[in-house]
Amino acid sequence: MPHAFDVLISEVGPRDGLQSVKATMPTADKLRWIDALYAAGVREIEVASFVPARLLPQMADAAEVVRHAITLPGLTVMALVPNRKGAQAALDAGVHKLTMPVSASAAHSLANVRKTREEMVEEVRAISDLRRDLAPHVKLEAGISTAFGCTLQGLVPEDEVIWLAAQCVQAGADESGLSDTVGYANPAQVRRLFKRLRAELGDKAGAAHMHNTRGLGLANCLAAYEEGVRTFDASLGGLGGCPYAPGASGNVVTEDLVFMFEASGITTGIDLQRLMQARAPLLAGLPGEPVYGMTPEAGLPKGFVQQGARHV
Protein backbone atom coordinates (compact mmCIF):
# COMPACT_ATOMS: atom_id res chain seq x y z
CA MET A 1 0.00 0.00 0.00
CA PRO A 2 1.55 3.32 -1.09
CA HIS A 3 1.19 5.11 2.26
CA ALA A 4 2.45 4.79 5.80
CA PHE A 5 -0.87 4.10 7.52
CA ASP A 6 -2.62 0.86 8.40
CA VAL A 7 -5.80 1.37 6.36
CA LEU A 8 -6.93 3.59 3.51
CA ILE A 9 -10.31 5.30 3.90
CA SER A 10 -11.75 6.15 0.48
CA GLU A 11 -14.30 8.95 0.75
CA VAL A 12 -17.24 8.41 -1.64
CA GLY A 13 -19.62 11.13 -0.46
CA PRO A 14 -19.05 13.55 -3.36
CA ARG A 15 -20.16 10.80 -5.75
CA ASP A 16 -22.19 8.10 -4.02
CA GLY A 17 -23.64 10.56 -1.54
CA LEU A 18 -24.52 13.40 -3.87
CA GLN A 19 -26.07 11.27 -6.58
CA SER A 20 -28.33 9.65 -3.98
CA VAL A 21 -30.03 12.91 -2.91
CA LYS A 22 -32.53 14.99 -4.85
CA ALA A 23 -30.84 18.35 -4.36
CA THR A 24 -27.87 19.44 -6.45
CA MET A 25 -24.92 20.79 -4.49
CA PRO A 26 -23.45 23.93 -6.10
CA THR A 27 -20.04 23.32 -7.65
CA ALA A 28 -18.31 25.86 -5.37
CA ASP A 29 -19.59 24.00 -2.31
CA LYS A 30 -18.41 20.68 -3.74
CA LEU A 31 -14.92 22.09 -4.19
CA ARG A 32 -14.88 23.51 -0.64
CA TRP A 33 -16.04 20.14 0.69
CA ILE A 34 -13.31 18.26 -1.19
CA ASP A 35 -10.70 20.78 0.04
CA ALA A 36 -11.88 20.26 3.64
CA LEU A 37 -11.68 16.47 3.31
CA TYR A 38 -8.17 16.82 1.91
CA ALA A 39 -7.17 19.16 4.75
CA ALA A 40 -8.35 16.48 7.20
CA GLY A 41 -5.93 13.98 5.65
CA VAL A 42 -8.26 12.08 3.32
CA ARG A 43 -6.12 10.91 0.39
CA GLU A 44 -8.56 9.06 -1.84
CA ILE A 45 -11.86 10.63 -2.89
CA GLU A 46 -14.44 9.47 -5.42
CA VAL A 47 -15.38 12.94 -6.60
CA ALA A 48 -17.90 12.35 -9.39
CA SER A 49 -19.77 10.03 -11.70
CA PHE A 50 -19.49 10.46 -15.46
CA VAL A 51 -23.06 9.84 -16.58
CA PRO A 52 -25.47 11.86 -18.74
CA ALA A 53 -26.49 15.10 -17.00
CA ARG A 54 -30.12 14.52 -17.95
CA LEU A 55 -30.08 11.37 -15.82
CA LEU A 56 -28.07 12.75 -12.91
CA PRO A 57 -27.97 16.56 -12.91
CA GLN A 58 -26.05 16.32 -9.61
CA MET A 59 -23.04 15.14 -11.66
CA ALA A 60 -23.24 17.66 -14.52
CA ASP A 61 -20.06 19.38 -13.28
CA ALA A 62 -18.03 16.15 -13.02
CA ALA A 63 -15.19 17.29 -15.27
CA GLU A 64 -14.82 20.63 -13.47
CA VAL A 65 -14.75 18.90 -10.08
CA VAL A 66 -12.08 16.45 -11.28
CA ARG A 67 -9.94 19.22 -12.70
CA HIS A 68 -9.96 20.95 -9.31
CA ALA A 69 -9.35 17.81 -7.27
CA ILE A 70 -6.29 16.74 -9.26
CA THR A 71 -4.53 19.95 -8.19
CA LEU A 72 -4.38 18.67 -4.58
CA PRO A 73 -0.95 17.03 -4.08
CA GLY A 74 -1.00 13.36 -3.18
CA LEU A 75 -4.76 12.94 -3.58
CA THR A 76 -5.99 9.96 -5.59
CA VAL A 77 -8.96 11.28 -7.57
CA MET A 78 -11.53 8.64 -8.49
CA ALA A 79 -14.64 8.70 -10.64
CA LEU A 80 -17.36 6.16 -11.31
CA VAL A 81 -17.94 5.27 -14.94
CA PRO A 82 -20.70 2.91 -16.13
CA ASN A 83 -19.48 2.59 -19.73
CA ARG A 84 -16.77 3.41 -22.26
CA LYS A 85 -18.18 6.86 -23.05
CA GLY A 86 -18.07 7.83 -19.38
CA ALA A 87 -14.55 6.44 -19.07
CA GLN A 88 -13.40 8.54 -22.03
CA ALA A 89 -14.77 11.70 -20.42
CA ALA A 90 -13.21 10.83 -17.05
CA LEU A 91 -9.81 10.16 -18.61
CA ASP A 92 -10.03 13.43 -20.54
CA ALA A 93 -10.65 15.25 -17.24
CA GLY A 94 -7.55 13.66 -15.69
CA VAL A 95 -8.78 11.15 -13.09
CA HIS A 96 -6.29 8.83 -11.41
CA LYS A 97 -8.63 5.90 -10.94
CA LEU A 98 -11.81 4.61 -12.59
CA THR A 99 -14.40 2.60 -10.71
CA MET A 100 -17.07 0.53 -12.42
CA PRO A 101 -20.31 -0.78 -10.90
CA VAL A 102 -20.69 -4.45 -11.86
CA SER A 103 -23.68 -6.03 -10.19
CA ALA A 104 -23.59 -9.61 -8.94
CA SER A 105 -27.38 -9.67 -9.11
CA ALA A 106 -28.63 -10.40 -12.61
CA ALA A 107 -31.85 -8.48 -11.90
CA HIS A 108 -30.06 -5.43 -10.48
CA SER A 109 -27.60 -5.32 -13.37
CA LEU A 110 -30.42 -4.96 -15.89
CA ALA A 111 -32.25 -2.39 -13.75
CA ASN A 112 -29.17 -0.32 -12.93
CA VAL A 113 -27.15 -0.22 -16.16
CA ARG A 114 -29.46 -1.98 -18.64
CA LYS A 115 -26.83 -4.61 -19.31
CA THR A 116 -26.38 -8.23 -18.31
CA ARG A 117 -23.49 -9.18 -16.05
CA GLU A 118 -21.66 -10.71 -19.01
CA GLU A 119 -22.12 -7.50 -21.00
CA MET A 120 -20.66 -5.51 -18.10
CA VAL A 121 -17.60 -7.76 -18.05
CA GLU A 122 -17.11 -6.87 -21.73
CA GLU A 123 -17.52 -3.20 -20.78
CA VAL A 124 -14.72 -3.68 -18.23
CA ARG A 125 -12.59 -5.15 -21.02
CA ALA A 126 -13.33 -2.20 -23.34
CA ILE A 127 -12.50 0.36 -20.65
CA SER A 128 -9.33 -1.49 -19.70
CA ASP A 129 -8.23 -1.37 -23.34
CA LEU A 130 -9.13 2.33 -23.53
CA ARG A 131 -7.11 3.35 -20.50
CA ARG A 132 -4.17 1.17 -21.63
CA ASP A 133 -4.07 3.13 -24.88
CA LEU A 134 -4.77 6.62 -23.47
CA ALA A 135 -3.58 6.64 -19.86
CA PRO A 136 -1.90 3.41 -18.75
CA HIS A 137 -1.09 4.90 -15.32
CA VAL A 138 -4.80 5.17 -14.46
CA LYS A 139 -6.11 2.36 -12.25
CA LEU A 140 -9.34 0.47 -12.89
CA GLU A 141 -11.47 -1.07 -10.15
CA ALA A 142 -14.58 -3.19 -10.69
CA GLY A 143 -16.77 -2.91 -7.62
CA ILE A 144 -19.07 -5.92 -7.34
CA SER A 145 -22.34 -4.35 -6.22
CA THR A 146 -25.21 -6.27 -4.56
CA ALA A 147 -22.53 -8.79 -3.52
CA PHE A 148 -24.33 -9.63 -0.29
CA GLY A 149 -27.94 -9.60 -1.47
CA CYS A 150 -30.36 -7.66 -3.64
CA THR A 151 -33.70 -5.96 -3.05
CA LEU A 152 -34.86 -7.04 -6.51
CA GLN A 153 -33.54 -10.58 -6.64
CA GLY A 154 -33.09 -11.46 -2.97
CA LEU A 155 -30.36 -14.05 -2.49
CA VAL A 156 -27.23 -13.62 -4.62
CA PRO A 157 -25.28 -16.90 -4.76
CA GLU A 158 -21.76 -16.48 -3.36
CA ASP A 159 -20.27 -18.60 -6.14
CA GLU A 160 -21.60 -16.07 -8.66
CA VAL A 161 -20.09 -13.15 -6.73
CA ILE A 162 -16.62 -14.70 -6.78
CA TRP A 163 -17.00 -15.80 -10.41
CA LEU A 164 -17.92 -12.26 -11.47
CA ALA A 165 -15.04 -10.66 -9.56
CA ALA A 166 -12.63 -13.08 -11.23
CA GLN A 167 -14.15 -12.36 -14.64
CA CYS A 168 -13.63 -8.62 -14.14
CA VAL A 169 -9.97 -9.07 -13.21
CA GLN A 170 -9.44 -11.37 -16.19
CA ALA A 171 -11.01 -8.66 -18.36
CA GLY A 172 -8.39 -6.16 -17.19
CA ALA A 173 -9.51 -4.64 -13.88
CA ASP A 174 -6.61 -4.00 -11.51
CA GLU A 175 -8.74 -5.01 -8.55
CA SER A 176 -12.24 -6.04 -7.62
CA GLY A 177 -13.93 -5.24 -4.31
CA LEU A 178 -17.29 -6.10 -2.78
CA SER A 179 -20.18 -3.71 -2.16
CA ASP A 180 -23.13 -4.17 0.18
CA THR A 181 -25.36 -2.01 -2.01
CA VAL A 182 -28.59 -2.47 -0.05
CA GLY A 183 -27.34 -3.14 3.47
CA TYR A 184 -28.01 -6.88 3.57
CA ALA A 185 -24.58 -8.05 4.78
CA ASN A 186 -23.72 -9.47 8.19
CA PRO A 187 -20.24 -10.01 9.69
CA ALA A 188 -20.20 -13.79 9.17
CA GLN A 189 -21.11 -13.37 5.50
CA VAL A 190 -18.53 -10.59 5.09
CA ARG A 191 -15.75 -12.78 6.51
CA ARG A 192 -16.75 -15.70 4.30
CA LEU A 193 -16.95 -13.73 1.06
CA PHE A 194 -13.79 -11.68 1.54
CA LYS A 195 -11.87 -14.83 2.52
CA ARG A 196 -13.02 -16.41 -0.76
CA LEU A 197 -12.26 -13.24 -2.71
CA ARG A 198 -8.69 -13.06 -1.42
CA ALA A 199 -8.19 -16.78 -2.11
CA GLU A 200 -9.40 -16.23 -5.69
CA LEU A 201 -7.76 -12.88 -6.52
CA GLY A 202 -4.82 -12.51 -4.14
CA ASP A 203 -3.57 -8.92 -4.09
CA LYS A 204 -6.19 -7.93 -6.67
CA ALA A 205 -8.94 -8.29 -4.03
CA GLY A 206 -10.19 -4.74 -3.50
CA ALA A 207 -12.11 -2.53 -1.12
CA ALA A 208 -15.05 -3.10 1.19
CA HIS A 209 -18.00 -0.81 0.48
CA MET A 210 -20.46 -1.27 3.32
CA HIS A 211 -23.82 0.31 4.09
CA ASN A 212 -25.32 0.90 7.51
CA THR A 213 -28.96 0.44 6.52
CA ARG A 214 -29.54 -2.15 9.24
CA GLY A 215 -26.96 -0.87 11.69
CA LEU A 216 -24.20 -3.36 10.83
CA GLY A 217 -21.92 -1.11 8.80
CA LEU A 218 -19.06 -0.79 11.29
CA ALA A 219 -19.31 -4.43 12.35
CA ASN A 220 -19.05 -5.47 8.71
CA CYS A 221 -16.03 -3.21 8.15
CA LEU A 222 -14.29 -4.71 11.16
CA ALA A 223 -15.08 -8.22 9.87
CA ALA A 224 -13.57 -7.28 6.49
CA TYR A 225 -10.48 -5.86 8.22
CA GLU A 226 -10.03 -9.13 10.09
CA GLU A 227 -10.02 -10.91 6.72
CA GLY A 228 -7.21 -8.69 5.43
CA VAL A 229 -9.11 -5.87 3.72
CA ARG A 230 -7.21 -2.59 4.05
CA THR A 231 -9.26 -0.17 1.89
CA PHE A 232 -12.71 0.94 3.01
CA ASP A 233 -15.25 3.18 1.30
CA ALA A 234 -17.20 5.59 3.51
CA SER A 235 -19.24 8.77 3.21
CA LEU A 236 -18.99 11.86 5.39
CA GLY A 237 -22.14 12.11 7.48
CA GLY A 238 -23.33 8.81 5.97
CA LEU A 239 -24.63 10.83 3.03
CA GLY A 240 -26.47 8.83 0.41
CA GLY A 241 -26.82 5.09 0.50
CA CYS A 242 -29.79 2.88 -0.07
CA PRO A 243 -32.76 4.41 -1.93
CA TYR A 244 -34.84 1.38 -0.99
CA ALA A 245 -34.69 2.23 2.72
CA PRO A 246 -35.83 5.86 3.09
CA GLY A 247 -34.66 7.50 6.29
CA ALA A 248 -32.06 4.83 7.01
CA SER A 249 -28.44 5.79 7.30
CA GLY A 250 -26.96 4.53 4.08
CA ASN A 251 -23.21 4.53 3.59
CA VAL A 252 -20.90 3.85 6.48
CA VAL A 253 -20.19 7.18 8.21
CA THR A 254 -16.59 8.23 7.58
CA GLU A 255 -16.28 9.90 10.98
CA ASP A 256 -17.45 6.79 12.85
CA LEU A 257 -15.27 4.46 10.77
CA VAL A 258 -12.15 6.56 11.31
CA PHE A 259 -12.88 6.75 15.04
CA MET A 260 -13.36 2.98 15.29
CA PHE A 261 -10.01 2.31 13.65
CA GLU A 262 -8.07 5.06 15.43
CA ALA A 263 -9.49 4.12 18.84
CA SER A 264 -8.34 0.55 18.13
CA GLY A 265 -4.79 1.69 17.30
CA ILE A 266 -5.28 1.18 13.55
CA THR A 267 -4.01 4.31 11.83
CA THR A 268 -5.84 6.07 8.98
CA GLY A 269 -3.84 9.29 8.58
CA ILE A 270 -7.08 11.27 8.96
CA ASP A 271 -7.39 13.98 11.61
CA LEU A 272 -10.72 13.36 13.35
CA GLN A 273 -11.23 16.97 14.48
CA ARG A 274 -10.65 18.31 10.98
CA LEU A 275 -12.78 15.54 9.50
CA MET A 276 -15.73 16.60 11.62
CA GLN A 277 -15.12 20.21 10.58
CA ALA A 278 -15.49 19.06 6.97
CA ARG A 279 -19.20 18.57 7.68
CA ALA A 280 -19.63 22.38 7.53
CA PRO A 281 -19.23 22.76 3.73
CA LEU A 282 -21.35 19.63 3.24
CA LEU A 283 -24.19 21.09 5.29
CA ALA A 284 -23.79 24.49 3.61
CA GLY A 285 -24.08 22.93 0.18
CA LEU A 286 -27.07 20.74 1.05
CA PRO A 287 -29.10 22.71 3.60
CA GLY A 288 -31.72 20.58 5.29
CA GLU A 289 -30.30 17.27 4.09
CA PRO A 290 -30.13 14.75 6.96
CA VAL A 291 -26.65 13.61 7.91
CA TYR A 292 -25.63 10.91 10.37
CA GLY A 293 -22.78 10.00 12.67
CA MET A 294 -22.56 9.00 16.31
CA THR A 295 -19.03 10.34 16.78
CA PRO A 296 -19.78 13.91 15.61
CA GLU A 297 -22.92 13.92 17.77
CA ALA A 298 -21.24 12.64 20.94
CA GLY A 299 -17.78 14.15 20.43
CA LEU A 300 -14.46 12.45 21.05
CA PRO A 301 -13.98 10.77 24.43
CA LYS A 302 -12.34 12.79 27.19
CA GLY A 303 -8.61 12.13 27.09
CA PHE A 304 -8.69 10.67 23.58
CA VAL A 305 -5.44 11.56 21.79
CA GLN A 306 -4.99 10.71 18.15
CA GLN A 307 -1.51 9.80 16.97
CA GLY A 308 0.07 10.43 13.59
CA ALA A 309 -2.62 12.07 11.46
CA ARG A 310 -1.54 13.93 8.35
CA HIS A 311 -1.32 17.71 8.50
CA VAL A 312 -1.69 19.92 5.46
Short mmCIF file of N, CA, C and O in Angstrom, two decimals, residues 22 64 89 120 126 201 239 243 247 251 259 268 285 287 302 308:
data_model
loop_
_atom_site.label_atom_id
_atom_site.label_comp_id
_atom_site.label_asym_id
_atom_site.label_seq_id
_atom_site.Cartn_x
_atom_site.Cartn_y
_atom_site.Cartn_z
N LYS A 22 -31.81 14.28 -3.79
CA LYS A 22 -32.53 14.99 -4.85
C LYS A 22 -31.91 16.34 -5.16
O LYS A 22 -31.89 16.77 -6.32
N GLU A 64 -15.35 19.48 -14.21
CA GLU A 64 -14.82 20.63 -13.47
C GLU A 64 -14.35 20.22 -12.07
O GLU A 64 -13.30 20.67 -11.60
N ALA A 89 -14.62 10.36 -20.99
CA ALA A 89 -14.77 11.70 -20.42
C ALA A 89 -13.96 11.84 -19.13
O ALA A 89 -13.35 12.88 -18.87
N MET A 120 -21.47 -6.43 -18.91
CA MET A 120 -20.66 -5.51 -18.10
C MET A 120 -19.21 -5.97 -18.02
O MET A 120 -18.29 -5.14 -17.97
N ALA A 126 -13.44 -3.35 -22.43
CA ALA A 126 -13.33 -2.20 -23.34
C ALA A 126 -12.69 -1.01 -22.64
O ALA A 126 -11.84 -0.31 -23.21
N LEU A 201 -8.41 -13.99 -5.82
CA LEU A 201 -7.76 -12.88 -6.52
C LEU A 201 -6.41 -12.47 -5.94
O LEU A 201 -5.69 -11.69 -6.57
N LEU A 239 -23.79 10.28 4.10
CA LEU A 239 -24.63 10.83 3.03
C LEU A 239 -24.88 9.78 1.95
O LEU A 239 -23.98 9.07 1.52
N PRO A 243 -31.48 3.75 -1.62
CA PRO A 243 -32.76 4.41 -1.93
C PRO A 243 -33.97 3.55 -1.59
O PRO A 243 -35.09 4.04 -1.59
N GLY A 247 -34.87 7.12 4.90
CA GLY A 247 -34.66 7.50 6.29
C GLY A 247 -33.58 6.71 6.99
O GLY A 247 -33.16 7.08 8.08
N ASN A 251 -24.62 4.89 3.56
CA ASN A 251 -23.21 4.53 3.59
C ASN A 251 -22.66 4.57 5.01
O ASN A 251 -23.14 5.29 5.87
N PHE A 259 -12.99 6.85 13.58
CA PHE A 259 -12.88 6.75 15.04
C PHE A 259 -12.71 5.30 15.48
O PHE A 259 -11.88 5.00 16.35
N THR A 268 -5.21 5.70 10.25
CA THR A 268 -5.84 6.07 8.98
C THR A 268 -5.17 7.26 8.32
O THR A 268 -5.37 7.49 7.13
N GLY A 285 -23.72 23.22 1.56
CA GLY A 285 -24.08 22.93 0.18
C GLY A 285 -25.38 22.17 0.02
O GLY A 285 -25.99 22.17 -1.07
N PRO A 287 -28.36 22.32 2.40
CA PRO A 287 -29.10 22.71 3.60
C PRO A 287 -30.37 21.87 3.78
O PRO A 287 -31.10 21.64 2.83
N LYS A 302 -13.26 12.00 26.38
CA LYS A 302 -12.34 12.79 27.19
C LYS A 302 -11.02 12.05 27.31
O LYS A 302 -10.99 10.86 27.64
N GLY A 308 -0.45 10.62 14.94
CA GLY A 308 0.07 10.43 13.59
C GLY A 308 -0.83 10.78 12.44
O GLY A 308 -0.65 10.26 11.34
#
